[in-house]
Structure formats: structure tokens, C-alpha cells
Tab-separated table of C-alpha atoms and ligand atoms in Angstrom:
chain	number	residue	atom	x	y	z
G	1	MET	CA	0.000	0.000	0.000
G	2	SER	CA	1.337	3.467	-0.792
G	3	TYR	CA	2.307	5.703	2.122
G	4	VAL	CA	-0.563	8.104	1.324
G	5	ASP	CA	-3.141	5.292	1.350
G	6	GLU	CA	-1.724	3.881	4.566
G	7	VAL	CA	-2.004	7.228	6.353
G	8	LEU	CA	-5.447	7.958	4.905
G	9	ALA	CA	-6.671	4.645	6.319
G	10	LYS	CA	-5.201	5.446	9.761
G	11	VAL	CA	-6.668	8.956	9.781
G	12	LYS	CA	-10.106	7.552	8.867
G	13	THR	CA	-10.000	5.041	11.709
G	14	LYS	CA	-8.795	7.554	14.282
G	15	ASN	CA	-11.222	10.345	13.324
G	16	ALA	CA	-14.235	8.379	12.120
G	17	SER	CA	-16.801	10.789	13.544
G	18	GLU	CA	-15.315	13.900	11.890
G	19	PRO	CA	-16.487	13.941	8.241
G	20	GLU	CA	-15.346	17.481	7.445
G	21	PHE	CA	-11.871	16.806	8.807
G	22	LEU	CA	-11.636	13.571	6.804
G	23	GLN	CA	-12.783	15.404	3.663
G	24	ALA	CA	-10.052	18.032	4.066
G	25	VAL	CA	-7.343	15.451	4.752
G	26	GLU	CA	-8.449	13.334	1.808
G	27	GLU	CA	-8.298	16.286	-0.587
G	28	VAL	CA	-4.874	17.402	0.603
G	29	LEU	CA	-3.205	13.986	0.805
G	30	ASN	CA	-4.587	12.776	-2.516
G	31	SER	CA	-3.306	15.837	-4.324
G	32	LEU	CA	0.101	15.556	-2.613
G	33	ARG	CA	0.726	12.117	-4.122
G	34	PRO	CA	3.312	13.314	-6.690
G	35	VAL	CA	5.417	14.936	-3.927
G	36	ILE	CA	5.000	12.088	-1.448
G	37	ASP	CA	5.784	9.442	-4.044
G	38	ALA	CA	8.992	11.289	-4.940
G	39	ASN	CA	10.130	11.331	-1.273
G	40	GLU	CA	8.321	8.266	0.060
G	41	GLU	CA	11.182	6.660	1.980
G	42	LEU	CA	12.172	9.798	3.894
G	43	TYR	CA	8.610	10.922	4.610
G	44	ARG	CA	7.585	7.460	5.816
G	45	LYS	CA	10.614	7.191	8.119
G	46	GLU	CA	9.975	10.661	9.507
G	47	ALA	CA	6.200	9.987	9.794
G	48	VAL	CA	5.606	13.337	8.085
G	49	LEU	CA	1.975	12.630	7.180
G	50	GLU	CA	1.060	11.140	10.557
G	51	ARG	CA	2.528	14.234	12.236
G	52	ILE	CA	0.903	16.782	9.954
G	53	THR	CA	-2.573	15.233	10.341
G	54	GLU	CA	-2.431	15.164	14.164
G	55	PRO	CA	-2.877	18.537	15.935
G	56	ASP	CA	-0.119	19.644	18.317
G	57	ARG	CA	-2.880	19.972	20.908
G	58	GLN	CA	-6.592	20.723	21.175
G	59	PHE	CA	-8.546	22.423	23.936
G	60	MET	CA	-12.254	21.964	24.681
G	61	PHE	CA	-13.853	23.881	27.488
G	62	ARG	CA	-17.126	24.940	29.128
G	63	VAL	CA	-18.322	28.494	28.427
G	64	PRO	CA	-20.982	29.524	30.967
G	65	TRP	CA	-22.691	32.917	30.640
G	66	VAL	CA	-25.872	34.619	31.826
G	67	ASP	CA	-28.570	35.622	29.315
G	68	ASP	CA	-30.823	38.699	29.538
G	69	LYS	CA	-33.446	36.759	31.501
G	70	GLY	CA	-30.939	35.823	34.186
G	71	GLN	CA	-30.730	32.230	32.934
G	72	VAL	CA	-27.301	30.574	32.880
G	73	GLN	CA	-26.381	29.201	29.448
G	74	VAL	CA	-23.561	26.782	28.678
G	75	ASN	CA	-21.674	26.553	25.374
G	76	ARG	CA	-18.650	24.542	24.344
G	77	GLY	CA	-15.426	26.319	23.406
G	78	PHE	CA	-12.629	24.980	21.178
G	79	ARG	CA	-9.107	25.889	20.181
G	80	VAL	CA	-7.075	23.513	18.033
G	81	GLN	CA	-3.361	24.340	17.758
G	82	PHE	CA	-2.489	22.328	14.704
G	83	ASN	CA	1.039	23.086	13.550
G	84	ASN	CA	3.524	25.842	14.495
G	85	SER	CA	6.488	24.821	12.355
G	86	ILE	CA	6.674	28.134	10.512
G	87	GLY	CA	5.253	30.550	13.091
G	88	PRO	CA	2.801	31.049	15.971
G	89	TYR	CA	-0.569	29.361	15.528
G	90	LYS	CA	-2.872	31.655	13.557
G	91	GLY	CA	-6.499	31.222	12.570
G	92	GLY	CA	-9.999	32.450	13.242
G	93	LEU	CA	-12.703	31.755	15.802
G	94	ARG	CA	-16.017	30.499	14.425
G	95	LEU	CA	-19.205	31.171	16.386
G	96	HIS	CA	-22.025	29.111	14.896
G	97	PRO	CA	-24.404	26.462	16.324
G	98	SER	CA	-22.962	23.843	13.929
G	99	VAL	CA	-19.446	24.105	15.405
G	100	ASN	CA	-17.919	20.868	16.702
G	101	LEU	CA	-14.409	19.466	17.067
G	102	GLY	CA	-14.325	17.954	13.560
G	103	ILE	CA	-15.239	21.273	11.924
G	104	ILE	CA	-12.590	23.153	13.922
G	105	LYS	CA	-10.021	20.472	13.024
G	106	PHE	CA	-10.791	20.699	9.302
G	107	LEU	CA	-10.432	24.472	9.452
G	108	GLY	CA	-7.198	24.243	11.455
G	109	PHE	CA	-5.746	21.681	9.049
G	110	GLU	CA	-6.546	23.849	6.011
G	111	GLN	CA	-5.057	26.829	7.820
G	112	ILE	CA	-1.588	25.179	7.980
G	113	PHE	CA	-1.257	25.186	4.191
G	114	LYS	CA	-3.084	28.481	3.646
G	115	ASN	CA	-0.829	30.294	6.085
G	116	SER	CA	2.241	28.763	4.484
G	117	LEU	CA	1.063	29.975	1.045
G	118	THR	CA	0.944	33.590	2.271
G	119	SER	CA	4.777	33.412	2.596
G	120	LEU	CA	4.432	35.002	6.050
G	121	PRO	CA	5.591	33.353	9.323
G	122	ILE	CA	2.322	31.953	10.688
G	123	GLY	CA	1.369	28.423	11.762
G	124	GLY	CA	-2.075	26.817	11.618
G	125	GLY	CA	-4.813	26.881	14.253
G	126	LYS	CA	-8.550	27.429	14.609
G	127	GLY	CA	-11.147	27.762	17.319
G	128	GLY	CA	-14.681	28.755	18.109
G	129	SER	CA	-17.851	27.715	19.839
G	130	ASP	CA	-21.361	26.420	19.190
G	131	PHE	CA	-22.639	29.772	20.504
G	132	ASP	CA	-25.005	31.523	18.065
G	133	PRO	CA	-24.606	35.328	18.123
G	134	LYS	CA	-27.743	35.702	15.983
G	135	GLY	CA	-30.648	37.260	17.873
G	136	LYS	CA	-28.550	37.923	20.996
G	137	SER	CA	-28.291	41.357	22.596
G	138	ASP	CA	-24.931	43.130	22.700
G	139	ARG	CA	-24.773	42.410	26.424
G	140	GLU	CA	-25.326	38.698	25.881
G	141	VAL	CA	-22.639	38.602	23.194
G	142	MET	CA	-20.270	40.406	25.579
G	143	ALA	CA	-21.055	37.981	28.396
G	144	PHE	CA	-20.311	35.036	26.135
G	145	CYS	CA	-17.095	36.569	24.733
G	146	GLN	CA	-15.782	37.403	28.205
G	147	SER	CA	-16.445	33.895	29.496
G	148	PHE	CA	-14.934	32.343	26.351
G	149	MET	CA	-11.766	34.444	26.706
G	150	THR	CA	-11.496	33.777	30.447
G	151	GLU	CA	-10.546	30.216	29.513
G	152	LEU	CA	-8.953	30.795	26.080
G	153	CYS	CA	-6.479	33.377	27.449
G	154	LYS	CA	-4.534	30.558	29.131
G	155	TYR	CA	-3.506	29.121	25.789
G	156	ILE	CA	-2.874	32.114	23.512
G	157	GLY	CA	-0.472	35.076	23.242
G	158	ALA	CA	1.096	37.352	20.626
G	159	ASP	CA	4.011	34.916	20.088
G	160	THR	CA	2.064	31.718	20.814
G	161	ASP	CA	-1.329	31.679	19.148
G	162	VAL	CA	-3.172	34.634	17.613
G	163	PRO	CA	-6.911	34.107	16.909
G	164	ALA	CA	-9.080	36.303	14.655
G	165	GLY	CA	-12.575	36.440	13.127
G	166	ASP	CA	-14.482	33.838	11.135
G	167	ILE	CA	-18.200	33.082	10.753
G	168	GLY	CA	-20.084	34.890	13.527
G	169	THR	CA	-16.965	36.620	14.872
G	170	GLY	CA	-16.554	40.189	13.660
G	171	ALA	CA	-15.274	43.484	15.042
G	172	ARG	CA	-17.757	43.495	17.956
G	173	GLU	CA	-16.757	40.052	19.221
G	174	ILE	CA	-13.008	40.677	18.753
G	175	GLY	CA	-13.354	43.896	20.785
G	176	TYR	CA	-15.022	42.155	23.736
G	177	MET	CA	-12.493	39.319	23.649
G	178	PHE	CA	-9.516	41.698	23.469
G	179	GLY	CA	-10.849	43.664	26.459
G	180	GLN	CA	-11.144	40.506	28.548
G	181	TYR	CA	-7.684	39.211	27.566
G	182	LYS	CA	-6.128	42.539	28.559
G	183	LYS	CA	-7.999	42.596	31.867
G	184	ILE	CA	-6.986	39.078	32.904
G	185	ARG	CA	-3.424	38.997	31.587
G	186	SER	CA	-2.564	42.684	32.118
G	187	VAL	CA	-0.709	42.687	28.817
G	188	TYR	CA	-1.422	44.990	25.904
G	189	GLU	CA	-0.304	42.945	22.937
G	190	GLY	CA	-1.431	41.862	19.494
G	191	VAL	CA	-3.058	38.672	20.747
G	192	LEU	CA	-5.978	38.947	18.317
G	193	THR	CA	-6.229	40.351	14.795
G	194	GLY	CA	-9.208	42.057	13.236
G	195	LYS	CA	-9.053	44.586	16.059
G	196	GLY	CA	-10.693	48.034	15.814
G	197	LEU	CA	-8.534	50.767	14.296
G	198	SER	CA	-8.441	52.683	17.591
G	199	TYR	CA	-6.746	49.819	19.470
G	200	GLY	CA	-4.217	48.215	17.151
G	201	GLY	CA	-6.239	47.031	14.168
G	202	SER	CA	-4.974	47.262	10.603
G	203	LEU	CA	-6.538	49.170	7.764
G	204	VAL	CA	-7.806	46.780	5.038
G	205	ARG	CA	-8.245	43.814	7.441
G	206	THR	CA	-12.053	44.185	7.193
G	207	GLU	CA	-11.957	44.137	3.388
G	208	ALA	CA	-8.975	41.771	3.050
G	209	THR	CA	-10.529	38.366	2.426
G	210	GLY	CA	-12.998	39.606	-0.206
G	211	TYR	CA	-10.491	41.932	-1.867
G	212	GLY	CA	-7.817	39.220	-1.838
G	213	LEU	CA	-10.243	36.771	-3.425
G	214	LEU	CA	-10.727	39.151	-6.346
G	215	TYR	CA	-7.005	39.932	-6.693
G	216	LEU	CA	-6.290	36.214	-7.037
G	217	THR	CA	-9.272	35.559	-9.317
G	218	LYS	CA	-8.242	38.408	-11.605
G	219	GLU	CA	-4.686	37.051	-11.843
G	220	MET	CA	-5.929	33.505	-12.513
G	221	LEU	CA	-8.171	34.770	-15.316
G	222	LYS	CA	-5.399	36.968	-16.733
G	223	CYS	CA	-2.959	34.040	-16.858
G	224	ASN	CA	-5.598	32.098	-18.783
G	225	ALA	CA	-6.099	34.929	-21.295
G	226	LYS	CA	-9.362	36.105	-19.746
G	227	ASP	CA	-10.423	39.393	-18.189
G	228	ILE	CA	-12.460	39.901	-15.025
G	229	ALA	CA	-13.954	43.151	-16.387
G	230	GLY	CA	-17.428	42.677	-17.820
G	231	LYS	CA	-17.976	39.265	-16.194
G	232	THR	CA	-21.232	38.334	-14.463
G	233	ILE	CA	-20.499	36.946	-11.016
G	234	ALA	CA	-22.553	34.752	-8.690
G	235	VAL	CA	-21.621	35.212	-5.031
G	236	SER	CA	-23.003	33.254	-2.068
G	237	GLY	CA	-23.020	34.524	1.502
G	238	ALA	CA	-23.742	38.031	2.721
G	239	GLY	CA	-21.141	38.343	5.455
G	240	ASN	CA	-17.654	39.786	5.696
G	241	VAL	CA	-16.123	37.838	2.812
G	242	ALA	CA	-19.085	38.147	0.420
G	243	ILE	CA	-19.622	41.889	0.946
G	244	TYR	CA	-16.045	42.908	0.152
G	245	ALA	CA	-15.760	40.398	-2.697
G	246	ILE	CA	-18.809	42.059	-4.271
G	247	GLN	CA	-17.331	45.518	-3.692
G	248	LYS	CA	-13.950	44.693	-5.256
G	249	ALA	CA	-15.573	42.839	-8.181
G	250	GLN	CA	-17.523	46.006	-8.974
G	251	GLN	CA	-14.379	48.121	-8.715
G	252	MET	CA	-12.809	45.784	-11.272
G	253	GLY	CA	-15.692	46.305	-13.699
G	254	ALA	CA	-17.458	42.993	-13.098
G	255	LYS	CA	-21.135	42.583	-12.198
G	256	PRO	CA	-22.019	40.521	-9.103
G	257	VAL	CA	-25.729	39.692	-9.269
G	258	THR	CA	-26.365	37.425	-6.267
G	259	CYS	CA	-25.796	37.018	-2.533
G	260	SER	CA	-27.330	34.724	0.091
G	261	ASP	CA	-27.716	33.988	3.775
G	262	SER	CA	-28.847	30.930	5.691
G	263	THR	CA	-32.517	31.546	4.918
G	264	GLY	CA	-32.581	32.677	1.280
G	265	TRP	CA	-30.889	34.392	-1.644
G	266	ILE	CA	-31.074	37.484	-3.818
G	267	TYR	CA	-30.878	37.876	-7.582
G	268	ASP	CA	-30.442	41.527	-8.529
G	269	SER	CA	-30.470	42.053	-12.295
G	270	GLU	CA	-28.934	45.532	-11.863
G	271	GLY	CA	-26.039	44.195	-9.797
G	272	ILE	CA	-25.837	44.068	-6.003
G	273	ASP	CA	-26.082	47.429	-4.210
G	274	VAL	CA	-23.165	47.120	-1.752
G	275	ALA	CA	-24.108	50.143	0.372
G	276	LEU	CA	-27.587	48.696	0.925
G	277	LEU	CA	-26.221	45.217	1.664
G	278	LYS	CA	-23.742	46.638	4.198
G	279	GLU	CA	-26.460	48.649	5.928
G	280	ILE	CA	-28.676	45.549	6.244
G	281	LYS	CA	-25.966	43.082	7.296
G	282	GLU	CA	-23.323	45.149	9.130
G	283	VAL	CA	-25.501	47.765	10.808
G	284	LYS	CA	-29.019	46.328	11.239
G	285	ARG	CA	-27.917	42.637	11.368
G	286	ALA	CA	-31.157	41.899	9.451
G	287	ARG	CA	-32.317	39.337	6.847
G	288	LEU	CA	-31.996	39.615	3.052
G	289	THR	CA	-35.765	40.053	2.675
G	290	GLU	CA	-35.061	43.695	3.593
G	291	TYR	CA	-32.755	44.004	0.592
G	292	ALA	CA	-35.474	42.845	-1.803
G	293	ALA	CA	-38.005	45.151	-0.157
G	294	ALA	CA	-35.718	48.139	-0.807
G	295	ARG	CA	-34.598	47.291	-4.390
G	296	PRO	CA	-37.119	47.006	-7.256
G	297	SER	CA	-34.539	45.158	-9.425
G	298	ALA	CA	-34.057	42.402	-6.819
G	299	GLU	CA	-35.844	39.075	-6.370
G	300	TYR	CA	-35.736	37.199	-3.039
G	301	HIS	CA	-35.948	33.390	-3.044
G	302	GLU	CA	-36.238	31.146	0.008
G	303	GLY	CA	-33.635	28.410	0.519
G	304	LYS	CA	-30.643	27.622	-1.675
G	305	GLY	CA	-30.293	28.590	-5.344
G	306	VAL	CA	-27.437	30.983	-6.110
G	307	TRP	CA	-25.673	28.458	-8.390
G	308	SER	CA	-28.709	28.185	-10.686
G	309	VAL	CA	-28.086	31.741	-11.907
G	310	LYS	CA	-26.232	32.070	-15.222
G	311	CYS	CA	-22.765	33.461	-14.491
G	312	ASP	CA	-19.198	33.573	-15.817
G	313	VAL	CA	-17.541	33.334	-12.407
G	314	ALA	CA	-18.817	31.753	-9.173
G	315	LEU	CA	-17.517	32.848	-5.766
G	316	PRO	CA	-18.816	30.691	-2.895
G	317	CYS	CA	-18.334	32.844	0.234
G	318	ALA	CA	-20.654	31.335	2.886
G	319	THR	CA	-19.671	27.979	4.377
G	320	GLN	CA	-18.355	24.442	3.796
G	321	ASN	CA	-20.002	22.102	1.259
G	322	GLU	CA	-22.418	24.712	-0.071
G	323	LEU	CA	-21.611	23.900	-3.718
G	324	ASP	CA	-22.337	20.252	-4.546
G	325	LEU	CA	-22.215	18.107	-7.675
G	326	GLU	CA	-25.658	19.199	-8.893
G	327	ASP	CA	-24.644	22.838	-8.489
G	328	ALA	CA	-21.394	22.171	-10.376
G	329	LYS	CA	-23.340	20.611	-13.264
G	330	GLN	CA	-25.622	23.613	-13.388
G	331	LEU	CA	-22.684	26.038	-13.400
G	332	VAL	CA	-20.985	24.161	-16.245
G	333	ALA	CA	-24.236	23.953	-18.230
G	334	ASN	CA	-24.609	27.722	-17.822
G	335	GLY	CA	-21.122	28.405	-19.200
G	336	CYS	CA	-19.286	29.292	-15.974
G	337	ILE	CA	-15.529	29.606	-16.636
G	338	ALA	CA	-14.111	29.983	-13.128
G	339	VAL	CA	-14.853	29.154	-9.492
G	340	ALA	CA	-12.816	30.710	-6.680
G	341	GLU	CA	-13.510	29.776	-3.073
G	342	GLY	CA	-13.961	32.693	-0.663
G	343	ALA	CA	-15.193	30.319	2.041
G	344	ASN	CA	-13.264	27.374	3.475
G	345	MET	CA	-14.003	24.120	1.576
G	346	PRO	CA	-17.335	25.333	0.132
G	347	THR	CA	-17.095	22.917	-2.795
G	348	THR	CA	-17.584	19.178	-2.227
G	349	LEU	CA	-14.904	16.781	-3.506
G	350	GLU	CA	-17.237	15.498	-6.264
G	351	ALA	CA	-18.141	19.002	-7.383
G	352	THR	CA	-14.473	20.079	-7.482
G	353	LYS	CA	-13.604	17.069	-9.640
G	354	TYR	CA	-16.502	17.738	-12.005
G	355	LEU	CA	-15.594	21.407	-12.412
G	356	GLN	CA	-11.929	20.630	-13.082
G	357	GLU	CA	-12.776	17.853	-15.549
G	358	ASN	CA	-15.012	20.241	-17.420
G	359	GLY	CA	-12.330	22.881	-17.870
G	360	VAL	CA	-13.537	25.323	-15.227
G	361	LEU	CA	-10.637	27.247	-13.628
G	362	PHE	CA	-10.794	26.326	-9.951
G	363	ALA	CA	-9.016	28.284	-7.185
G	364	PRO	CA	-9.198	26.466	-3.819
G	365	GLY	CA	-10.007	28.382	-0.630
G	366	LYS	CA	-6.622	27.903	0.976
G	367	ALA	CA	-5.189	30.066	-1.806
G	368	ALA	CA	-8.145	32.214	-2.820
G	369	ASN	CA	-9.235	33.329	0.663
G	370	ALA	CA	-5.721	33.660	2.128
G	371	GLY	CA	-5.901	37.466	1.911
G	372	GLY	CA	-7.683	37.621	5.273
G	373	VAL	CA	-5.050	35.793	7.252
G	374	ALA	CA	-2.244	37.433	5.261
G	375	THR	CA	-3.536	40.850	6.315
G	376	SER	CA	-3.850	39.534	9.874
G	377	ALA	CA	-0.131	38.764	9.694
G	378	LEU	CA	0.440	42.330	8.470
G	379	GLU	CA	-1.557	43.507	11.498
G	380	MET	CA	0.808	41.461	13.705
G	381	SER	CA	3.815	43.144	12.044
G	382	GLN	CA	2.357	46.593	12.668
G	383	ASN	CA	1.623	45.710	16.311
G	384	SER	CA	5.209	44.477	16.778
G	385	GLU	CA	6.703	47.687	15.469
G	386	ARG	CA	3.976	49.802	17.146
G	387	LEU	CA	3.162	51.588	13.920
G	388	SER	CA	0.188	51.719	11.548
G	389	TRP	CA	0.517	51.589	7.799
G	390	SER	CA	-1.709	53.505	5.365
G	391	PHE	CA	-4.620	51.889	3.535
G	392	GLU	CA	-2.699	52.055	0.260
G	393	GLU	CA	0.386	50.409	1.751
G	394	VAL	CA	-1.528	47.463	3.241
G	395	ASP	CA	-3.724	47.090	0.155
G	396	SER	CA	-0.754	46.999	-2.211
G	397	LYS	CA	0.999	44.408	-0.002
G	398	LEU	CA	-2.207	42.345	-0.020
G	399	GLU	CA	-2.462	42.523	-3.796
G	400	SER	CA	1.120	41.427	-4.333
G	401	ILE	CA	0.735	38.585	-1.805
G	402	MET	CA	-2.326	37.282	-3.702
G	403	VAL	CA	-0.619	37.560	-7.101
G	404	ASN	CA	2.405	35.714	-5.677
G	405	ILE	CA	0.219	32.986	-4.211
G	406	PHE	CA	-1.317	32.362	-7.613
G	407	HIS	CA	2.093	32.130	-9.314
G	408	ASN	CA	3.478	29.877	-6.577
G	409	LEU	CA	0.663	27.381	-6.956
G	410	ASP	CA	0.695	27.623	-10.732
G	411	ASP	CA	4.468	26.893	-10.720
G	412	ALA	CA	4.108	24.034	-8.209
G	413	ALA	CA	1.438	22.416	-10.393
G	414	LYS	CA	3.692	22.727	-13.452
G	415	ARG	CA	6.729	21.300	-11.592
G	416	TYR	CA	4.762	18.159	-10.765
G	417	ASN	CA	3.185	17.792	-14.217
G	418	VAL	CA	-0.321	18.706	-13.150
G	419	ALA	CA	-0.412	22.123	-14.855
G	420	GLY	CA	-3.719	23.920	-14.357
G	421	ASP	CA	-4.644	21.814	-11.309
G	422	TYR	CA	-4.604	24.652	-8.797
G	423	VAL	CA	-5.891	22.416	-5.992
G	424	ALA	CA	-2.776	20.259	-6.266
G	425	GLY	CA	-0.593	23.325	-6.821
G	426	ALA	CA	-1.845	25.026	-3.642
G	427	ASN	CA	-1.471	21.918	-1.513
G	428	ILE	CA	2.007	21.175	-2.846
G	429	ALA	CA	3.303	24.737	-2.480
G	430	GLY	CA	1.852	25.063	1.033
G	431	PHE	CA	3.116	21.629	2.113
G	432	GLU	CA	6.698	21.981	0.838
G	433	LYS	CA	7.564	24.889	3.123
G	434	VAL	CA	5.946	23.372	6.221
G	435	VAL	CA	7.638	20.008	5.713
G	436	GLU	CA	11.035	21.588	5.214
G	437	ALA	CA	10.607	23.408	8.545
G	438	MET	CA	9.310	20.280	10.300
G	439	LEU	CA	12.237	18.174	9.146
G	440	ALA	CA	14.764	20.869	10.097
G	441	GLN	CA	13.305	21.031	13.619
G	442	GLY	CA	13.597	17.302	14.307
G	443	VAL	CA	11.056	15.034	15.941
G	444	CYS	CA	8.785	17.351	17.917
D	501	LIG	P1	-19.858	35.926	8.301
D	501	LIG	O1	-20.386	35.407	9.591
D	501	LIG	O2	-19.521	37.364	8.200
D	501	LIG	O3	-20.857	35.580	7.112
D	501	LIG	C1	-21.195	34.276	6.824
D	501	LIG	C2	-22.254	34.276	5.744
D	501	LIG	O4	-22.482	32.944	5.305
D	501	LIG	C3	-23.586	34.806	6.221
D	501	LIG	O5	-24.254	35.395	5.143
D	501	LIG	C4	-24.295	33.543	6.686
D	501	LIG	O6	-25.710	33.640	6.691
D	501	LIG	C5	-23.822	32.546	5.656
D	501	LIG	N1	-23.775	31.215	6.268
D	501	LIG	C6	-23.035	30.828	7.322
D	501	LIG	N2	-23.279	29.554	7.641
D	501	LIG	C7	-24.195	29.135	6.767
D	501	LIG	C8	-24.855	27.903	6.588
D	501	LIG	N3	-24.612	26.846	7.372
D	501	LIG	N4	-25.737	27.832	5.550
D	501	LIG	C9	-25.966	28.902	4.753
D	501	LIG	N5	-25.390	30.090	4.901
D	501	LIG	C10	-24.516	30.205	5.885
D	501	LIG	O7	-18.581	35.022	7.979
D	501	LIG	P2	-17.390	35.298	6.955
D	501	LIG	O8	-17.889	36.053	5.781
D	501	LIG	O9	-16.266	35.828	7.741
D	501	LIG	O10	-17.003	33.811	6.525
D	501	LIG	C11	-17.552	33.164	5.383
D	501	LIG	C12	-16.646	32.033	4.956
D	501	LIG	O11	-15.339	32.543	4.657
D	501	LIG	C13	-16.384	30.941	6.017
D	501	LIG	O12	-16.204	29.708	5.369
D	501	LIG	C14	-15.074	31.374	6.650
D	501	LIG	O13	-14.398	30.280	7.254
D	501	LIG	C15	-14.346	31.879	5.420
D	501	LIG	N6	-13.231	32.786	5.635
D	501	LIG	C16	-13.372	33.937	6.366
D	501	LIG	C17	-12.317	34.795	6.514
D	501	LIG	C18	-12.445	36.090	7.238
D	501	LIG	O14	-11.468	36.843	7.255
D	501	LIG	N7	-13.606	36.440	7.790
D	501	LIG	C19	-10.999	34.486	5.955
D	501	LIG	C20	-10.976	33.291	5.138
D	501	LIG	C21	-12.045	32.491	5.021
D	501	LIG	P3	-26.458	33.902	8.093
D	501	LIG	O15	-26.057	35.288	8.499
D	501	LIG	O16	-27.901	33.762	7.786
D	501	LIG	O17	-25.942	32.855	9.021
D	502	LIG	O1	-10.179	31.144	7.564
D	502	LIG	C1	-9.418	32.114	7.755
D	502	LIG	O2	-8.340	32.224	7.159
D	502	LIG	C2	-9.848	33.144	8.709
D	502	LIG	N1	-10.941	33.040	9.251
D	502	LIG	C3	-8.937	34.298	9.024
D	502	LIG	C4	-7.905	33.899	10.031
D	502	LIG	C5	-7.043	35.014	10.562
D	502	LIG	O3	-6.254	34.703	11.449
D	502	LIG	O4	-7.135	36.153	10.098
């Protein structure tokens, strides 16, 4: 049995109840076969794959807090520190009722390779809780965040592990968590990224994931003799990543016509009105029905359906496994030429295969959405030197990081004779650097 198959079998046995984690490991290990096969003896002896698929450590803890009625509520908190071979653990905190250990592990595992691709010194980690911020008062969110950080602060630090936002964790939550960390530890340090601009945040961090997604998509299209300008774009999600992806796509002369949330989706034949979307989602924290009510050109549909809209480019920006085989078939039938993942693992394995086999350019999340964590690393640099860079400076660094990521994965795919397979290219390029560091540091 090949080394990859042997490790895949072991990982499946050990983590049988974690389907998302198994899906992520399967995708990465399968696409690493050319590299592993070329170094099989060394990697087997050094147990490289067993080590990289097992987190350094994982924390699970009780998060008790008091709701507005005086009732005590209990959530479960997680932090998985996956791999710190190339830098302190770095990765977001997801607050969503679906969160469990397997989901945090899949996100932490992806983060190892994503962070490596940024070319910045950050390791892989992820955390979160099954707490649902939706419908909670600001006081309830604060109570949860303070309780969550009361435990989490034991395991993190500016040179140890630096969390950030993800689904359900935005500027409000990061602010409450930062305040609690500072109070308990009495240290003012860059322990979180995505902070407010008045207390150590970086310009462009809010926009970074969506903007970065478009910088990479534009470069991918350009290198395949296509232009982003004039393209019709289908976007899913209506949160941080989706909003700024839509904004940058418009700035590039493309026309995003959809967005979605967990209850329904919008088709706007005139193109999405970003100011209206921001008002509804960032200020009012309301549903997309309000968007349709305010825009005569918009239709609201219940449930799922964004991928049925005819588009040139699809940008899934909501959550994992939101684009399945049926959706992929529909996209191909409608003439879609490119899919770039703003979310983490939004495309199922079957759908990815179908899209690639049908000539659709496919940029995987660990490359395409790396602009968020890359800008987090730039926030860490600014905190270390106690300076703040201008919007233009951070934005131009972000753009060059995304362009470099695309060329690194394109080159890696070509080196291993899988030209155009950007999934393999991203995994190979991300893996090579981490493994070199792991081997140099011995058995640890
Ligand atoms: P937000 O919480 O800001 O927005 C998430 C959006 O996706 C909302 O519109 C939400 O709808 C929708 N959504 C979430 N879960 C589901 C679900 N189970 N079914 C349908 N819709 C859902 O999160 P972000 O925009 O920050 O994150 C989106 C994706 O991007 C995630 O996969 C995240 O891991 C990834 N990502 C985020 C980065 C960041 O910097 N924020 C960086 C890199 C990747 P509703 O409001 O109704 O729940
Ligand atoms: O998935 C991700 O890369 C994020 N949620 C951002 C992580 C970060 O540390 O900025």
C-alpha cells in the first residue's frame, strides 16, 4: 500500500466521527501524491503525514454565561493548535451552532497550508464555539465573549497563538475578547487580529478576504487569457467575505448579481447594491428580505439557489459544502468559466472534480481566501513595530501577496506535471515549506 493510502486509512480510523476533517485530509493527501511518491522513503521514516494530520494539541472547554433573563447558558469552546512549524498558531474563531471538534479540526488543518502559502511566518490553528450570536443582545454577546476568553487566554499570546474572526466573529466580538484578555493577563499585545482601528487594528483587514479573493481571481483569469472586467459573477453569503468580494468585483468592472444567507438568496439584475447590503448586514444585522423590499430590481428566493443563476464566475463565500455536484453541473451547463472559493471548503470533492474535468478554472479556498489571514499577519507586524501603515500600503501588499500565491501554486502544479490543477498546486506549495521546517526542527 502506498504511504498516502496507509495514512489515509489510519486517519479515517482515528477520526471516524469527523467527516469534514476527513474530507479536508483526503483532498490534501490525494493531491500531494506526486510529492509524497517522490520522497516516500524519507517521509515514511519521519512519519511526516502522521505528524501533519495530528494537531499539536486541542482544547475543549465549558463556556458559561448569563442571558438577559438571568438564565445561565452553557456553550462549548474549542481551540485547536495544529502546527507551528513556521510561526505562531494563527487562525480564526467560528461562532455558529454547527461548530464541533471535527469542523474546527478541518479548518485548522486547512489553515496550515493556507498560512504557508501567504509566505508570512504563521502556523495553523482554529477555534470557536457552538454559541449563536444571531438574535442575541450586545450584552449577551459580551457575556459570552468574556467567558470564552477567560478560559482561552490561558492558551494564547502574541508569540504563541493569535486568533481572529471567522463566521459569527466580527469586530464586535473581537473587541469584547480583546478587552477581557487585557484585563486578565494585564498585557497589551497583538493577541488577536481584526481589532478596531483605535486599538491596534490594521486598515484593510475588514476588506482583506474579499479583496484578496478578487485579486487572485483576476490574476488567474489573466494568466488564462481572460479578463475579469465585464464578467457576471454569482456570489453566495452576505457576510464579511461576500460583501467585500462584491465591492472589489464592482471596482474591477465585473457585475455581481447574487448574494445569500442561511434563509434565502437574492438575484439583482442591476447588480448588487453594496451600500444597501452593508447597511442591512453590518448595521441592522437583518435578513436579506429587507434588501429585496428596498430594491425594485431584486428578487428574493427562500432556501438555496445561487448556483442556478447564469454566471461567468462563481464565488462561494458562505460555508463548507455549499456547492455540490448538482450545483457544479448547473454552473458548467450555464457556461461558468471559473470558481474561486472565498469560504473554506465550500465545494464538495465530487463538485471540485466535475468542475476541473469540465475545464472550469478552480481556485481552492486555501489560496483564494488567504488574503484575510495574510492581512492579519500584516496587522501582527504593525503591532510588533507599534506603527500603523496607510490603507494604500496594506492594500498593495495584499495585492502582491495574492498575485504571488497564484504564481506559486501555478508553478508548483507545473513542476509536478499537473499544470492547471490549482488544488494540487496550492497543496504542494503550502506543504513543501511546512515540511522543510518540520524536518529541520527534528522530531517534535
Ligand atoms: P460571516 O459570519 O460574516 O458571514 C457568513 C455568511 O455565510 C452569512 O451570510 C451567513 O448567513 C452565511 N452562512 C453561514 N453559515 C451558513 C450555513 N450553514 N448555511 C448557509 N449560509 C450560511 O462570515 P465570513 O464572511 O467571515 O465567513 C464566510 C466564509 O469565509 C467561512 O467559510 C469562513 O471560514 C471563510 N473565511 C473567512 C475569513 C475572514 O477573514 N472572515 C478568511 C478566510 C475564510 P447567516 O447570516 O444567515 O448565518
Ligand atoms: O479562515 C481564515 O483564514 C480566517 N478566518 C482568518 C484567520 C485570521 O487569522 O485572520
